XYZ file of C-alpha atoms in Angstrom:
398
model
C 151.026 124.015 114.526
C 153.239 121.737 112.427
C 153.201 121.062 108.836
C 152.411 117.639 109.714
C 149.192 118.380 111.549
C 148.101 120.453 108.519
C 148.468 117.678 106.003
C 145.138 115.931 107.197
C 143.156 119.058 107.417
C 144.573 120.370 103.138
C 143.819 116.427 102.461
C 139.893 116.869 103.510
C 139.724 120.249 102.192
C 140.980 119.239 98.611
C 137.964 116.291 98.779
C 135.463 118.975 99.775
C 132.691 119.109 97.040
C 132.419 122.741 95.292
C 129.796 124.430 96.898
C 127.427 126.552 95.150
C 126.166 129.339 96.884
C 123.787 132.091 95.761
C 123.903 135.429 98.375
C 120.691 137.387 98.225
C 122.015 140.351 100.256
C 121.059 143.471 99.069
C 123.886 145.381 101.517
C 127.291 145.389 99.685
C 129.690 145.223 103.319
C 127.266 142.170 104.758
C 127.799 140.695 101.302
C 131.494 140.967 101.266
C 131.722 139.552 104.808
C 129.773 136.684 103.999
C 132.477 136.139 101.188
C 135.629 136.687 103.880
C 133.628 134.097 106.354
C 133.798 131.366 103.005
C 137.332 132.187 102.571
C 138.304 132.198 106.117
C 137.106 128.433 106.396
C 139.666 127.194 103.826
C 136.104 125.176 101.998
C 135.944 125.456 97.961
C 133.158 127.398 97.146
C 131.728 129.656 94.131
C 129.374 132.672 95.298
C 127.120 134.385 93.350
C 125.569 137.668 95.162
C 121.769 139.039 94.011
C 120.556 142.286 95.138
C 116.761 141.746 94.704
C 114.121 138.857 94.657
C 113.905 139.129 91.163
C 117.562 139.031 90.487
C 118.102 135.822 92.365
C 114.529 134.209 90.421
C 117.431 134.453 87.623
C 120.227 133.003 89.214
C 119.039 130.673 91.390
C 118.867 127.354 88.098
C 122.876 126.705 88.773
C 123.131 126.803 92.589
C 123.085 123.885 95.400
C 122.271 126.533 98.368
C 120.871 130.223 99.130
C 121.576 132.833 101.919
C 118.968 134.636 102.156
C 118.687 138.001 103.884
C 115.183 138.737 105.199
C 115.387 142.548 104.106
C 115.251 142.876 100.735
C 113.950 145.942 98.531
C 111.566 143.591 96.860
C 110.606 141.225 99.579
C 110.359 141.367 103.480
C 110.672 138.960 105.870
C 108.984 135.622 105.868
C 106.827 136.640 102.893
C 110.249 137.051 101.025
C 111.071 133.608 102.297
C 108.145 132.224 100.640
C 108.571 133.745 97.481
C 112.189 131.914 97.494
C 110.894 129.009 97.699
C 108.340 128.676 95.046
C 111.086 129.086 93.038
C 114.024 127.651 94.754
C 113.474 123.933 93.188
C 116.592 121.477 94.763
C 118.602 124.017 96.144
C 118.155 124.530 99.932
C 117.198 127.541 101.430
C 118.900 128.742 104.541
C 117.978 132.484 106.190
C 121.137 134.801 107.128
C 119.598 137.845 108.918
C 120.739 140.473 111.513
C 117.229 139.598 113.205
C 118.228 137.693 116.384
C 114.539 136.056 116.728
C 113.839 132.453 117.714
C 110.013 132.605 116.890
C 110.957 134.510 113.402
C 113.918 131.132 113.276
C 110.895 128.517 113.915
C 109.028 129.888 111.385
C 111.146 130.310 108.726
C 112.048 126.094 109.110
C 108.605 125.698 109.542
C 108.081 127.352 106.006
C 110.522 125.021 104.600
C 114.139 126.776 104.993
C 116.792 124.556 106.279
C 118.064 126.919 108.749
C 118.082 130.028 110.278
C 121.564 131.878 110.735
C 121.985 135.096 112.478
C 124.821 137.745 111.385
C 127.563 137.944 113.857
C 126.950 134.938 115.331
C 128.383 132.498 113.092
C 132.687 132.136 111.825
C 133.291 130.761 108.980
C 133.691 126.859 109.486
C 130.345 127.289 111.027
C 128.745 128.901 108.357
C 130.475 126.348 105.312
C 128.870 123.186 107.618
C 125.735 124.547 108.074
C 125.594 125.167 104.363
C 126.826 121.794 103.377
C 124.151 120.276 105.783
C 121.886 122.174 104.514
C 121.895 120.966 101.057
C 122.384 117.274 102.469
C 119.790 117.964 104.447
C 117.633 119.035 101.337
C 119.221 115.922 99.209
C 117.533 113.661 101.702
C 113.782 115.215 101.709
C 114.059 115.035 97.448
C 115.143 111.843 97.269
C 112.386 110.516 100.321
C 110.049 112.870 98.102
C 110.697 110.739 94.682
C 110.492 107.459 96.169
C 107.381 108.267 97.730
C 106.291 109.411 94.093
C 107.421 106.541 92.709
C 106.001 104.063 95.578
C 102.676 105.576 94.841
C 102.487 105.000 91.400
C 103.985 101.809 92.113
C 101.100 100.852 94.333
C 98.428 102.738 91.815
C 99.890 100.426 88.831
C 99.713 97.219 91.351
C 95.510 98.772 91.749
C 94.970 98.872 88.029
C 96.494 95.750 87.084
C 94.467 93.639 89.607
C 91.293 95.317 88.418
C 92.435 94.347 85.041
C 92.463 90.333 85.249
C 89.136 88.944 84.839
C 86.347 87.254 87.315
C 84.593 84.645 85.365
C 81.654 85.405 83.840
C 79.585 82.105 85.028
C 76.279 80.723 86.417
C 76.551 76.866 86.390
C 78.011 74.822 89.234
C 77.863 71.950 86.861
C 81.637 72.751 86.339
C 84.552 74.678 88.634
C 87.007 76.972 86.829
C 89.869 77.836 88.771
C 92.051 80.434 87.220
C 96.231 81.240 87.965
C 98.059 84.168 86.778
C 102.149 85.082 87.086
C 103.718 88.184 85.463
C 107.160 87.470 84.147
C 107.642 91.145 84.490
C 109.391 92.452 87.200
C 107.731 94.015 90.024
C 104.695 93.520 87.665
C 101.296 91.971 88.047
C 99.947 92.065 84.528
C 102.088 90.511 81.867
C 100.939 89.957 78.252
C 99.085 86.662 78.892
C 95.691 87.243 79.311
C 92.562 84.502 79.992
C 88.737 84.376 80.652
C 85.493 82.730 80.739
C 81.984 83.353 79.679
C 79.393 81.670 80.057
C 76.106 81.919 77.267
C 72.509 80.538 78.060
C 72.670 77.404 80.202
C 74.443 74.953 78.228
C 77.479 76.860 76.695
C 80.961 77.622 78.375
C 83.181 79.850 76.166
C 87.610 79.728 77.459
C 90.012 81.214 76.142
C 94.075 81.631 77.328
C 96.387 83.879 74.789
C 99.838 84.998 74.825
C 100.874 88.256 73.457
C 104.517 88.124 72.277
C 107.110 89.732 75.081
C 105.907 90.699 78.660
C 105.814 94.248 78.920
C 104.104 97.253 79.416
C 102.487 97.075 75.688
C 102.182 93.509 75.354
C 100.340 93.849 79.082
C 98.233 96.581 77.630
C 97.633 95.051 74.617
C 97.074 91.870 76.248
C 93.784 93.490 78.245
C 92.475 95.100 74.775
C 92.244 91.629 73.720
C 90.542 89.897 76.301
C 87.925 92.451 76.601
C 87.445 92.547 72.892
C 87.133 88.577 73.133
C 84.377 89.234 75.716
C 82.487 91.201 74.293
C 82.337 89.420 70.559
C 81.138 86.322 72.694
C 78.256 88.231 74.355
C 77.294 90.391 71.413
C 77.201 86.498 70.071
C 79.391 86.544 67.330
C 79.238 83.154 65.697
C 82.109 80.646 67.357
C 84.042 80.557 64.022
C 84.476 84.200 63.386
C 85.649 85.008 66.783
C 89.149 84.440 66.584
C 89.038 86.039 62.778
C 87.152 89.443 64.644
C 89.884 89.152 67.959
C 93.224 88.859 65.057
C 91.520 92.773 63.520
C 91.759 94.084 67.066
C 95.175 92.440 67.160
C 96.532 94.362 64.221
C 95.057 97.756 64.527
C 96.196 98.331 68.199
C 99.463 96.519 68.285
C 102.380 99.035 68.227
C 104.576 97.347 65.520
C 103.222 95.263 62.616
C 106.069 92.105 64.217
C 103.630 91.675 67.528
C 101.737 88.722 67.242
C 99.646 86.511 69.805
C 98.957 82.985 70.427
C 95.483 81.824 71.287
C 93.826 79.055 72.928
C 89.708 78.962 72.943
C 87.400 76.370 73.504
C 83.270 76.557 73.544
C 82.288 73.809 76.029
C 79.091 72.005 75.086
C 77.953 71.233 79.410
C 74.616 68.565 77.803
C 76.550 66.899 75.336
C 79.936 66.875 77.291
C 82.120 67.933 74.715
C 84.011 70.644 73.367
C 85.110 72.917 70.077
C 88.884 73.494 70.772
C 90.343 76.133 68.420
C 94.715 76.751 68.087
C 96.129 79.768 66.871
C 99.827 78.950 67.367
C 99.067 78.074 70.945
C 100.082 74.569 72.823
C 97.244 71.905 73.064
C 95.159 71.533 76.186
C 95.281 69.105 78.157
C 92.852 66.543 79.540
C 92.590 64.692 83.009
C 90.156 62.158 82.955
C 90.498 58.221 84.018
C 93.751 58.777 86.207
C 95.692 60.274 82.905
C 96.749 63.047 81.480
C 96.726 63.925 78.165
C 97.240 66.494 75.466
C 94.451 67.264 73.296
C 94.947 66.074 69.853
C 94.091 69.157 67.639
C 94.807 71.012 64.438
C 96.917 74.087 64.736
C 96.179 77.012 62.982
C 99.186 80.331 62.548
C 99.351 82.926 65.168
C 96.826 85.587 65.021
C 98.588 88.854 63.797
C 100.966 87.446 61.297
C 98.575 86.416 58.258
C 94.747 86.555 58.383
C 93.916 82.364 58.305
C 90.538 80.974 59.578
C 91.733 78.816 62.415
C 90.837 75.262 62.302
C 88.198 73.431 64.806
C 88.713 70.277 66.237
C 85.692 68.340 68.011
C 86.814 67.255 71.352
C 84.679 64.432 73.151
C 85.032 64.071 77.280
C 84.452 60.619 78.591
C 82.408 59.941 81.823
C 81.375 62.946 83.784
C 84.774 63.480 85.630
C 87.201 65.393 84.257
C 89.745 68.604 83.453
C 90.481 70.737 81.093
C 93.646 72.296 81.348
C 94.481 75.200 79.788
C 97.526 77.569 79.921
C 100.245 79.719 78.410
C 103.930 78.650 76.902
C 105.305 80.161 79.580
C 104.228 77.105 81.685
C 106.311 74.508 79.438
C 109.201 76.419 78.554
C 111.392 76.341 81.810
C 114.252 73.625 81.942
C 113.186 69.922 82.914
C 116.513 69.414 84.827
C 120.004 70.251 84.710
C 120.185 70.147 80.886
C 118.990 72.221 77.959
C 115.706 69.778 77.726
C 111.998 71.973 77.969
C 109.243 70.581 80.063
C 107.279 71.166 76.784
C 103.248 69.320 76.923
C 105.231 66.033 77.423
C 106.789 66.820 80.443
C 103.439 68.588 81.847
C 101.568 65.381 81.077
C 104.360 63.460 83.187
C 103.914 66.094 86.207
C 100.617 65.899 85.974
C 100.723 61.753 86.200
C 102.806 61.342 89.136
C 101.154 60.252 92.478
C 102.461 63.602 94.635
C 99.912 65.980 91.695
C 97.130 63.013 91.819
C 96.984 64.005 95.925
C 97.000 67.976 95.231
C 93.579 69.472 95.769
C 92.153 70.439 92.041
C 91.866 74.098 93.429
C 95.551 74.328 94.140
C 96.498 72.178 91.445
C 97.203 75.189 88.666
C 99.713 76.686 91.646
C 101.393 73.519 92.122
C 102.448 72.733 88.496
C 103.983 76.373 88.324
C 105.777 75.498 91.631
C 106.927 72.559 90.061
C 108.146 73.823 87.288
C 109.918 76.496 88.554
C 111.945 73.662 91.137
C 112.465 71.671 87.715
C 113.736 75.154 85.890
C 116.208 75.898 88.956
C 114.573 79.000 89.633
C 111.466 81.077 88.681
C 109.932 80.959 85.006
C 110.878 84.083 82.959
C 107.788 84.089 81.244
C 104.383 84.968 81.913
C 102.299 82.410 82.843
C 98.434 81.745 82.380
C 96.200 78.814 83.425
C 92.277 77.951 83.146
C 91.378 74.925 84.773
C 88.109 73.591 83.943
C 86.598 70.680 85.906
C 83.563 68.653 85.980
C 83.116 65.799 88.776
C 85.956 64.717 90.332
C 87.829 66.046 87.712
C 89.998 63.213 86.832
């Protein structure tokens, strides 16, 4: 053989990963000819040889693969096998015995080894590839293993958060709400946006849509601790006015640093009288459809809850004619780009949308869908933020 066709073969060989190898042979000549096979086949390798069960149990942290010889003075056969694997974490577990037995060789794989050698019967190059496919072998199954784990709790997260987003709490059919939620989070259905509805006696419809500063795991969290508190100050009946004053204590005692704040929307719709109580805590104006226009609500604007207890102001809101829409909905809405410039869609630009002929022919229970759409073909790509929308209608809704 030239020196030529050996350049190839020392190229390879110098690539080779390490590989190491813990021997549980208790016999000191099989032990050494396991080493001579390693060294025969040219592969880099470090060997570590333990005598006993319990030896290896110590050794076994720091290696990739384990021979292990089914005759041990602490452990026999497949029982043995078993006990090395309990313990044998990543590193793949193949059997080297001097028992020539193809039902003892099923079993052992069965049992989880990777493979089943028999003395005498392998060389050396043999021996360093079944080892090395051994631990691919057992690289695979952990890495299938974690992202099953992590697909599972993937798809348990994806259960909890859809439990978590509300189903109005409503009687009358003398208005519709229809309802839209987005996560801004990635590969995330709950963001820290958060809405509902509740409905007290026959003639009052309490709303509200809030934004919890940032869009992740806490501010989702948080997010839900704040819509059920909401809830349940509205049926415990809380009067309207000390609502939002009750919702800013939950705010600050469960908010994980004292910078989080959250922007709030609420309205208590009067269904007799046709009008409404809209409260703003930091939060963009609604906005009303009614006569073939859109418009934003023209109230007071009270500070962010969280930042320094204020009462937020009331402003009386008076619908005209018995068909209209209240739209309600997060920043995240208005904040995208309005074109190829640096200009927001901000309320102005909703209004617009909202005016054109095209969202005049869109079905009022789709209508919440297509202004996100919308806005995302306006931003030049999906809205980073979460976004939140109540849509309450009464008629024909505009």
């Amino acid at each position: 053989m030239t020196e030529r066709s050996l350049a190839p073969r020392a190229y390879v060989v110098d690539q080779l990963e390490r590989l190491r190898i813990l021997l549980v042979e208790d016999d000191e000549g099989d032990a050494f000819l396991v080493r001579e096979l390693l060294t025969e086949a040219g592969a880099p390798f470090e060997l570590t040889v333990a005598t006993s069960l319990r030896e290896a149990r110590d050794l076994i942290a720091g290696a990739e693969c384990v021979l292990l010889d089914l005759g041990l003075p602490d452990a026999e056969g497949i029982d043995g096998l078993r006990k090395l694997l309990a313990v044998a974490g990543g590193a793949a577990v193949c059997v080297l015995t001097g028992r020539s037995d193809e039902h003892l060789g099923v079993q052992a794989v069965a049992e989880g080894a990777q493979d089943y050698l028999v003395k005498g019967q392998v060389d050396g190059v043999w021996l360093v590839r079944a080892l090395r496919y051994a631990v691919e072998r057992k690289r695979a199954d952990e890495n299938a293993r974690r992202l099953r784990e992590v697909e599972l709790r993937q798809e348990e997260s994806a259960r909890l958060e859809r439990g978590l987003l509300p189903q109005p709490l409503m009687q009358t059919s003398e208005v519709l709400v229809e309802t839209f939620y987005r996560s801004g989070r990635a590969a995330g259905l709950l963001g820290g946006d958060f809405f509902d509805v509740v409905q007290i006696g026959e003639d009052k419809l309490h709303v509200i849509v809030g934004d919890v500063c940032g869009h992740g795991v806490d501010e989702a969290a948080l997010g839900v601790e704040l819509r059920v508190a909401w809830r349940a100050l509205v049926l415990a009946g809380v009067p309207e006015e000390q609502v939002l004053a009750s919702l800013e204590q939950v705010l600050i005692s469960e908010r994980r640093a004292r910078e989080v704040f959250a922007t709030v929307a609420s309205a208590v719709i009067d269904l007799p009288g046709n009008r409404a109580t809209v409260r703003l805590a930091g939060h963009p104006p609604p906005v009303v459809l009614a006569g073939g226009r859109a418009a934003p609500v023209h109230a007071r604007t009270g500070i962010v809850l969280g930042v320094r207890p204020t009462p937020t102001p009331a402003t009386e809101l008076e619908f005209t004619g018995d068909d209209w829409s209240l739209l309600m909905y997060t920043d995240g809405l208005i904040e995208g780009r309005a074109g190829a410039g640096d200009e927001r869609l901000d309320v102005d630009g909703l209004c617009k949308l909202l005016d054109e002929p095209a969202a005049r022919q869109v079905p009022l229970t789709r209508l919440p869908a297509w202004l996100v759409g919308r806005a995302d073909q306006d931003n030049g790509g999906p809205l980073s933020d979460d976004v939140a929308m109540l849509l309450i209608s009464r008629g024909g809704g505009r």
